Amino acid sequence: MSRRRILVTGAGGSVGSECCLTLERSGEWELTCLDRDESLLHALELRLWGTGTLERPELVLADLRDFAVMSDLVRDLRPHTVIHAGALKHVPMLERFPQEAWKTNVLATRGLLEACVRANVAVFVNVSTDKAANPRTVLGHTKRIGERMVAHVAVHTGLRYYSVRFGNVWDSRGSVARTFRYQAEHGLPVTVTDPQATRYFMDTAQAVDLVISTMRDAEGGQTLILDMGEPVSILERAHEIVEHCGSDSPIAFTHLRGAEKQRESLVDVRETPSRWLRPGVTSVRVAPLDPARLGAAYESSDRFTED
């Protein structure tokens, strides 16, 4: 049986790299790993194949924002499935530089969707975030726009294009876990934004399982959400890491940044959740948004609001 082709964007990131590792180990897929960071691709090659020559055809160095390059790549590769994990994700940075979020999380996603439709890609998995539910930050708004564009394409093509919505992936690259651990190990104050702040957390294995296990059965236009239980206190996690490190670092409270929420939600107030085929996974439908409607009204604004 021939292996089907699969393209993973953001392949050097925490979720993208674990997806690549799982897919390669399965032996069922002909894998292409795309990232704009050559060092991350080098690290990925070491994990996947034990080499670091950067000569393997499975590794592609490209920027999602380069529409011509991405269009040519998808046209020539003609993958059966695309896992779109490439994104900008840090809330305070994107509050300062909203146009960067717009270019990567919205325009690059739109360009990739257009290329995939032209190449008749059968399955498109858009990796999203719980910040897309009742969004207040630039990250949340741009990722929700991404979910809505995916839903529009699914509705109008019949292709199985859908989104998976994550909470925070614990100990991923750039996560609070790594920040707290570094601070505690170096005797620095461990910085917590707000003593009452809570977040939904999942580990990388759960995130990857949600992506890969849904590829066979997800319907086009869905957004699938893993049941992550009760939200976790950030302050409690900080104390646990300080204790684990044997550190005497104090906890220092800073402040919630910009439009950052004290508590996140998984489901938007405009959505009606329903159980999916698999226990522990909820399905919602977001309002489709025609990518052609994205124009100057969004691009000229520091805040990307919805209809």
CSV table of C-alpha atoms in Angstrom, one decimal:
chain,number,residue,atom,x,y,z
A,1,MET,CA,0.0,0.0,0.0
A,2,SER,CA,1.5,3.4,-1.0
A,3,ARG,CA,1.9,6.0,1.6
A,4,ARG,CA,0.0,9.3,1.3
A,5,ARG,CA,1.7,12.6,1.4
A,6,ILE,CA,1.3,14.9,4.3
A,7,LEU,CA,2.7,18.4,4.8
A,8,VAL,CA,3.3,19.8,8.3
A,9,THR,CA,3.8,23.6,8.6
A,10,GLY,CA,5.5,24.9,11.7
A,11,ALA,CA,7.2,21.6,11.8
A,12,GLY,CA,10.0,22.8,14.1
A,13,GLY,CA,7.7,23.9,16.8
A,14,SER,CA,6.6,21.9,19.9
A,15,VAL,CA,3.4,20.6,18.5
A,16,GLY,CA,4.6,20.4,14.8
A,17,SER,CA,7.7,18.5,15.6
A,18,GLU,CA,5.8,15.9,17.8
A,19,CYS,CA,3.3,15.5,15.0
A,20,CYS,CA,6.2,14.8,12.6
A,21,LEU,CA,7.7,12.3,14.9
A,22,THR,CA,4.4,10.4,15.4
A,23,LEU,CA,3.7,10.4,11.6
A,24,GLU,CA,7.1,9.2,10.7
A,25,ARG,CA,7.0,6.4,13.3
A,26,SER,CA,3.7,5.2,11.9
A,27,GLY,CA,5.2,4.4,8.5
A,28,GLU,CA,1.9,5.4,6.9
A,29,TRP,CA,2.8,8.8,5.6
A,30,GLU,CA,5.3,10.4,3.1
A,31,LEU,CA,6.3,13.4,5.3
A,32,THR,CA,7.2,16.9,4.4
A,33,CYS,CA,8.3,19.2,7.2
A,34,LEU,CA,8.2,22.9,6.6
A,35,ASP,CA,9.5,25.7,8.8
A,36,ARG,CA,11.2,29.1,8.4
A,37,ASP,CA,13.8,28.4,11.1
A,38,GLU,CA,16.7,26.3,9.8
A,39,SER,CA,18.0,25.6,13.3
A,40,LEU,CA,14.6,24.1,14.3
A,41,LEU,CA,14.7,21.9,11.1
A,42,HIS,CA,18.2,20.7,12.1
A,43,ALA,CA,16.9,19.7,15.5
A,44,LEU,CA,13.9,18.0,13.9
A,45,GLU,CA,16.1,16.0,11.5
A,46,LEU,CA,18.2,14.8,14.5
A,47,ARG,CA,15.1,13.6,16.3
A,48,LEU,CA,13.5,12.0,13.2
A,49,TRP,CA,16.4,10.4,11.5
A,50,GLY,CA,19.5,10.8,13.7
A,51,THR,CA,21.3,13.0,11.1
A,52,GLY,CA,21.9,16.7,10.8
A,53,THR,CA,23.0,17.2,7.2
A,54,LEU,CA,19.9,19.2,6.3
A,55,GLU,CA,20.0,17.5,2.9
A,56,ARG,CA,16.9,15.4,3.2
A,57,PRO,CA,14.1,16.3,0.8
A,58,GLU,CA,11.5,15.9,3.6
A,59,LEU,CA,12.8,19.2,5.1
A,60,VAL,CA,11.6,22.4,3.5
A,61,LEU,CA,12.9,25.9,4.5
A,62,ALA,CA,10.2,28.4,3.6
A,63,ASP,CA,8.1,31.2,5.0
A,64,LEU,CA,4.3,30.8,5.1
A,65,ARG,CA,4.0,34.5,4.2
A,66,ASP,CA,5.6,33.9,0.8
A,67,PHE,CA,2.5,33.1,-1.1
A,68,ALA,CA,4.2,32.3,-4.4
A,69,VAL,CA,6.6,29.8,-2.8
A,70,MET,CA,3.8,28.2,-0.8
A,71,SER,CA,1.5,28.0,-3.8
A,72,ASP,CA,4.3,26.3,-5.9
A,73,LEU,CA,5.2,23.9,-3.1
A,74,VAL,CA,1.6,22.7,-2.5
A,75,ARG,CA,1.0,22.5,-6.3
A,76,ASP,CA,4.1,20.4,-6.8
A,77,LEU,CA,3.8,18.3,-3.7
A,78,ARG,CA,0.1,17.7,-3.9
A,79,PRO,CA,-0.3,16.4,-0.4
A,80,HIS,CA,-3.3,14.4,0.7
A,81,THR,CA,-3.3,16.2,4.1
A,82,VAL,CA,-1.9,19.4,5.5
A,83,ILE,CA,-1.4,20.0,9.3
A,84,HIS,CA,-1.1,23.8,9.7
A,85,ALA,CA,0.7,24.3,12.9
A,86,GLY,CA,2.7,27.4,11.8
A,87,ALA,CA,1.7,30.5,13.7
A,88,LEU,CA,2.8,33.4,15.9
A,89,LYS,CA,1.5,32.7,19.4
A,90,HIS,CA,2.9,35.0,22.2
A,91,VAL,CA,0.1,37.2,23.5
A,92,PRO,CA,2.2,40.3,24.7
A,93,MET,CA,4.4,40.3,21.6
A,94,LEU,CA,1.4,40.3,19.3
A,95,GLU,CA,-0.3,43.0,21.3
A,96,ARG,CA,2.7,45.2,20.5
A,97,PHE,CA,3.1,44.1,16.9
A,98,PRO,CA,-0.5,43.2,15.7
A,99,GLN,CA,0.4,43.5,12.0
A,100,GLU,CA,2.8,40.6,12.4
A,101,ALA,CA,0.0,38.5,13.8
A,102,TRP,CA,-2.2,39.5,10.9
A,103,LYS,CA,0.5,38.6,8.3
A,104,THR,CA,1.2,35.2,9.7
A,105,ASN,CA,-2.0,34.0,11.4
A,106,VAL,CA,-4.4,35.4,8.9
A,107,LEU,CA,-2.9,36.3,5.6
A,108,ALA,CA,-0.5,33.3,5.5
A,109,THR,CA,-3.3,31.0,6.5
A,110,ARG,CA,-5.6,32.4,3.8
A,111,GLY,CA,-2.8,31.9,1.2
A,112,LEU,CA,-2.2,28.4,2.3
A,113,LEU,CA,-5.9,27.6,2.2
A,114,GLU,CA,-6.2,28.9,-1.4
A,115,ALA,CA,-3.2,26.9,-2.5
A,116,CYS,CA,-4.6,23.7,-0.9
A,117,VAL,CA,-8.0,24.2,-2.6
A,118,ARG,CA,-6.3,24.6,-6.0
A,119,ALA,CA,-4.3,21.4,-5.4
A,120,ASN,CA,-7.4,19.5,-4.2
A,121,VAL,CA,-5.8,18.7,-0.8
A,122,ALA,CA,-8.3,16.4,0.8
A,123,VAL,CA,-7.8,17.2,4.5
A,124,PHE,CA,-6.6,20.4,6.2
A,125,VAL,CA,-6.1,20.5,10.0
A,126,ASN,CA,-5.8,24.0,11.3
A,127,VAL,CA,-4.2,24.2,14.8
A,128,SER,CA,-5.9,26.9,16.8
A,129,THR,CA,-6.1,28.1,20.4
A,130,ASP,CA,-8.6,28.5,23.2
A,131,LYS,CA,-7.9,32.2,23.0
A,132,ALA,CA,-10.1,32.1,19.8
A,133,ALA,CA,-13.1,31.6,22.1
A,134,ASN,CA,-14.5,35.0,23.1
A,135,PRO,CA,-11.3,36.6,21.8
A,136,ARG,CA,-10.0,39.8,23.4
A,137,THR,CA,-6.3,39.6,22.3
A,138,VAL,CA,-4.7,40.0,18.9
A,139,LEU,CA,-3.7,36.4,19.1
A,140,GLY,CA,-7.3,35.3,19.8
A,141,HIS,CA,-8.9,37.5,17.1
A,142,THR,CA,-6.4,36.4,14.4
A,143,LYS,CA,-6.8,32.7,15.3
A,144,ARG,CA,-10.5,32.9,15.3
A,145,ILE,CA,-10.5,34.5,11.9
A,146,GLY,CA,-8.4,31.5,10.8
A,147,GLU,CA,-11.0,29.1,12.2
A,148,ARG,CA,-13.7,31.0,10.4
A,149,MET,CA,-11.9,31.0,7.1
A,150,VAL,CA,-11.3,27.2,7.3
A,151,ALA,CA,-15.0,26.7,8.0
A,152,HIS,CA,-15.9,28.8,5.0
A,153,VAL,CA,-13.7,26.8,2.7
A,154,ALA,CA,-15.1,23.6,4.0
A,155,VAL,CA,-18.7,24.7,3.5
A,156,HIS,CA,-18.1,25.9,-0.1
A,157,THR,CA,-15.9,23.0,-1.3
A,158,GLY,CA,-17.0,20.0,0.6
A,159,LEU,CA,-13.4,19.2,1.6
A,160,ARG,CA,-12.6,18.0,5.1
A,161,TYR,CA,-11.0,21.2,6.3
A,162,TYR,CA,-11.4,21.7,10.1
A,163,SER,CA,-9.7,23.2,13.2
A,164,VAL,CA,-8.5,21.8,16.5
A,165,ARG,CA,-8.6,24.2,19.4
A,166,PHE,CA,-5.9,23.7,22.1
A,167,GLY,CA,-5.4,25.1,25.6
A,168,ASN,CA,-1.9,25.9,26.7
A,169,VAL,CA,0.6,23.1,25.9
A,170,TRP,CA,2.5,22.6,29.1
A,171,ASP,CA,6.3,22.8,28.7
A,172,SER,CA,6.1,23.7,25.0
A,173,ARG,CA,8.7,26.1,23.6
A,174,GLY,CA,8.1,29.6,25.1
A,175,SER,CA,5.6,28.3,27.7
A,176,VAL,CA,5.3,29.6,31.2
A,177,ALA,CA,6.7,26.3,32.5
A,178,ARG,CA,10.0,26.9,30.9
A,179,THR,CA,10.0,30.6,32.0
A,180,PHE,CA,9.2,29.6,35.6
A,181,ARG,CA,11.9,26.8,35.6
A,182,TYR,CA,14.6,29.1,34.3
A,183,GLN,CA,13.8,31.7,36.9
A,184,ALA,CA,13.7,29.2,39.7
A,185,GLU,CA,16.9,27.5,38.7
A,186,HIS,CA,18.7,30.9,38.5
A,187,GLY,CA,17.4,32.3,41.8
A,188,LEU,CA,15.3,34.9,40.0
A,189,PRO,CA,11.8,36.1,41.0
A,190,VAL,CA,9.2,33.8,39.4
A,191,THR,CA,6.9,36.1,37.6
A,192,VAL,CA,3.1,35.4,37.7
A,193,THR,CA,0.8,37.9,36.0
A,194,ASP,CA,-2.1,37.6,38.5
A,195,PRO,CA,-2.7,35.5,41.6
A,196,GLN,CA,-6.2,34.5,40.4
A,197,ALA,CA,-5.1,33.7,36.8
A,198,THR,CA,-6.0,30.2,35.5
A,199,ARG,CA,-5.4,28.4,32.3
A,200,TYR,CA,-6.3,25.1,30.6
A,201,PHE,CA,-3.3,22.9,30.2
A,202,MET,CA,-2.6,19.9,28.1
A,203,ASP,CA,0.7,18.0,27.4
A,204,THR,CA,2.2,17.7,24.0
A,205,ALA,CA,1.1,14.1,23.6
A,206,GLN,CA,-2.5,15.1,24.1
A,207,ALA,CA,-2.2,17.9,21.6
A,208,VAL,CA,-0.7,15.6,19.0
A,209,ASP,CA,-3.3,12.9,19.6
A,210,LEU,CA,-6.1,15.5,19.1
A,211,VAL,CA,-4.5,16.4,15.7
A,212,ILE,CA,-3.7,13.0,14.3
A,213,SER,CA,-6.5,10.9,15.7
A,214,THR,CA,-9.2,13.2,14.2
A,215,MET,CA,-7.8,13.3,10.7
A,216,ARG,CA,-9.8,10.2,9.7
A,217,ASP,CA,-13.2,11.1,11.0
A,218,ALA,CA,-13.5,14.9,11.4
A,219,GLU,CA,-16.1,16.6,9.2
A,220,GLY,CA,-15.3,19.8,7.3
A,221,GLY,CA,-16.1,23.0,9.1
A,222,GLN,CA,-15.8,21.6,12.6
A,223,THR,CA,-13.7,23.0,15.4
A,224,LEU,CA,-12.8,20.1,17.8
A,225,ILE,CA,-11.9,20.8,21.4
A,226,LEU,CA,-10.3,18.4,23.9
A,227,ASP,CA,-11.9,18.2,27.3
A,228,MET,CA,-9.1,19.3,29.5
A,229,GLY,CA,-10.9,19.3,32.8
A,230,GLU,CA,-10.8,22.2,35.2
A,231,PRO,CA,-8.5,25.2,34.6
A,232,VAL,CA,-5.3,25.2,36.6
A,233,SER,CA,-4.0,28.0,38.8
A,234,ILE,CA,-0.9,29.6,37.4
A,235,LEU,CA,0.2,30.5,40.9
A,236,GLU,CA,0.0,26.9,42.1
A,237,ARG,CA,2.0,25.7,39.1
A,238,ALA,CA,4.7,28.4,39.8
A,239,HIS,CA,4.9,27.2,43.5
A,240,GLU,CA,5.2,23.6,42.3
A,241,ILE,CA,8.1,24.4,40.0
A,242,VAL,CA,10.0,26.4,42.6
A,243,GLU,CA,9.6,23.5,45.0
A,244,HIS,CA,10.7,21.0,42.5
A,245,CYS,CA,13.8,23.0,41.7
A,246,GLY,CA,14.7,23.3,45.4
A,247,SER,CA,14.8,27.1,44.9
A,248,ASP,CA,14.1,29.9,47.2
A,249,SER,CA,13.0,32.2,44.4
A,250,PRO,CA,10.1,34.5,45.5
A,251,ILE,CA,6.9,34.8,43.5
A,252,ALA,CA,6.6,38.3,41.9
A,253,PHE,CA,3.2,39.4,40.6
A,254,THR,CA,3.4,41.6,37.5
A,255,HIS,CA,0.0,42.3,35.8
A,256,LEU,CA,-2.3,40.9,33.2
A,257,ARG,CA,-0.9,42.1,29.9
A,258,GLY,CA,-3.1,44.2,27.6
A,259,ALA,CA,-6.3,42.4,26.9
A,260,GLU,CA,-5.1,39.2,28.5
A,261,LYS,CA,-7.9,37.3,30.4
A,262,GLN,CA,-7.8,36.2,34.0
A,263,ARG,CA,-9.6,33.1,33.0
A,264,GLU,CA,-9.9,31.5,29.5
A,265,SER,CA,-12.8,29.6,28.1
A,266,LEU,CA,-12.8,26.7,25.6
A,267,VAL,CA,-16.2,27.5,23.9
A,268,ASP,CA,-17.3,30.8,22.6
A,269,VAL,CA,-20.6,32.3,23.8
A,270,ARG,CA,-21.8,32.2,20.2
A,271,GLU,CA,-21.1,28.5,19.8
A,272,THR,CA,-23.3,25.4,20.7
A,273,PRO,CA,-21.0,22.5,21.8
A,274,SER,CA,-21.9,18.9,21.0
A,275,ARG,CA,-20.1,15.7,21.7
A,276,TRP,CA,-18.0,14.3,18.9
A,277,LEU,CA,-17.5,10.7,17.9
A,278,ARG,CA,-14.7,10.2,20.4
A,279,PRO,CA,-15.3,10.6,24.2
A,280,GLY,CA,-13.7,13.7,25.7
A,281,VAL,CA,-13.8,15.7,22.5
A,282,THR,CA,-16.3,18.5,21.9
A,283,SER,CA,-17.4,19.8,18.5
A,284,VAL,CA,-18.5,23.3,17.7
A,285,ARG,CA,-19.3,25.2,14.5
A,286,VAL,CA,-17.9,28.7,14.0
A,287,ALA,CA,-19.5,31.2,11.7
A,288,PRO,CA,-17.8,30.9,8.2
A,289,LEU,CA,-15.9,34.0,7.0
A,290,ASP,CA,-15.2,34.4,3.3
A,291,PRO,CA,-11.4,35.0,3.0
A,292,ALA,CA,-12.2,37.4,0.1
A,293,ARG,CA,-13.8,39.7,2.6
A,294,LEU,CA,-10.6,40.4,4.5
A,295,GLY,CA,-9.5,43.8,3.4
A,296,ALA,CA,-8.4,47.2,4.5
A,297,ALA,CA,-10.9,47.3,7.4
A,298,TYR,CA,-8.9,44.6,9.1
A,299,GLU,CA,-5.4,45.5,7.8
A,300,SER,CA,-5.6,49.1,9.0
A,301,SER,CA,-6.7,48.3,12.5
A,302,ASP,CA,-4.7,47.4,15.6
A,303,ARG,CA,-7.6,45.3,16.8
A,304,PHE,CA,-9.3,42.7,14.5
A,305,THR,CA,-13.0,42.6,15.4
A,306,GLU,CA,-15.7,40.4,14.0
A,307,ASP,CA,-19.1,40.9,12.5
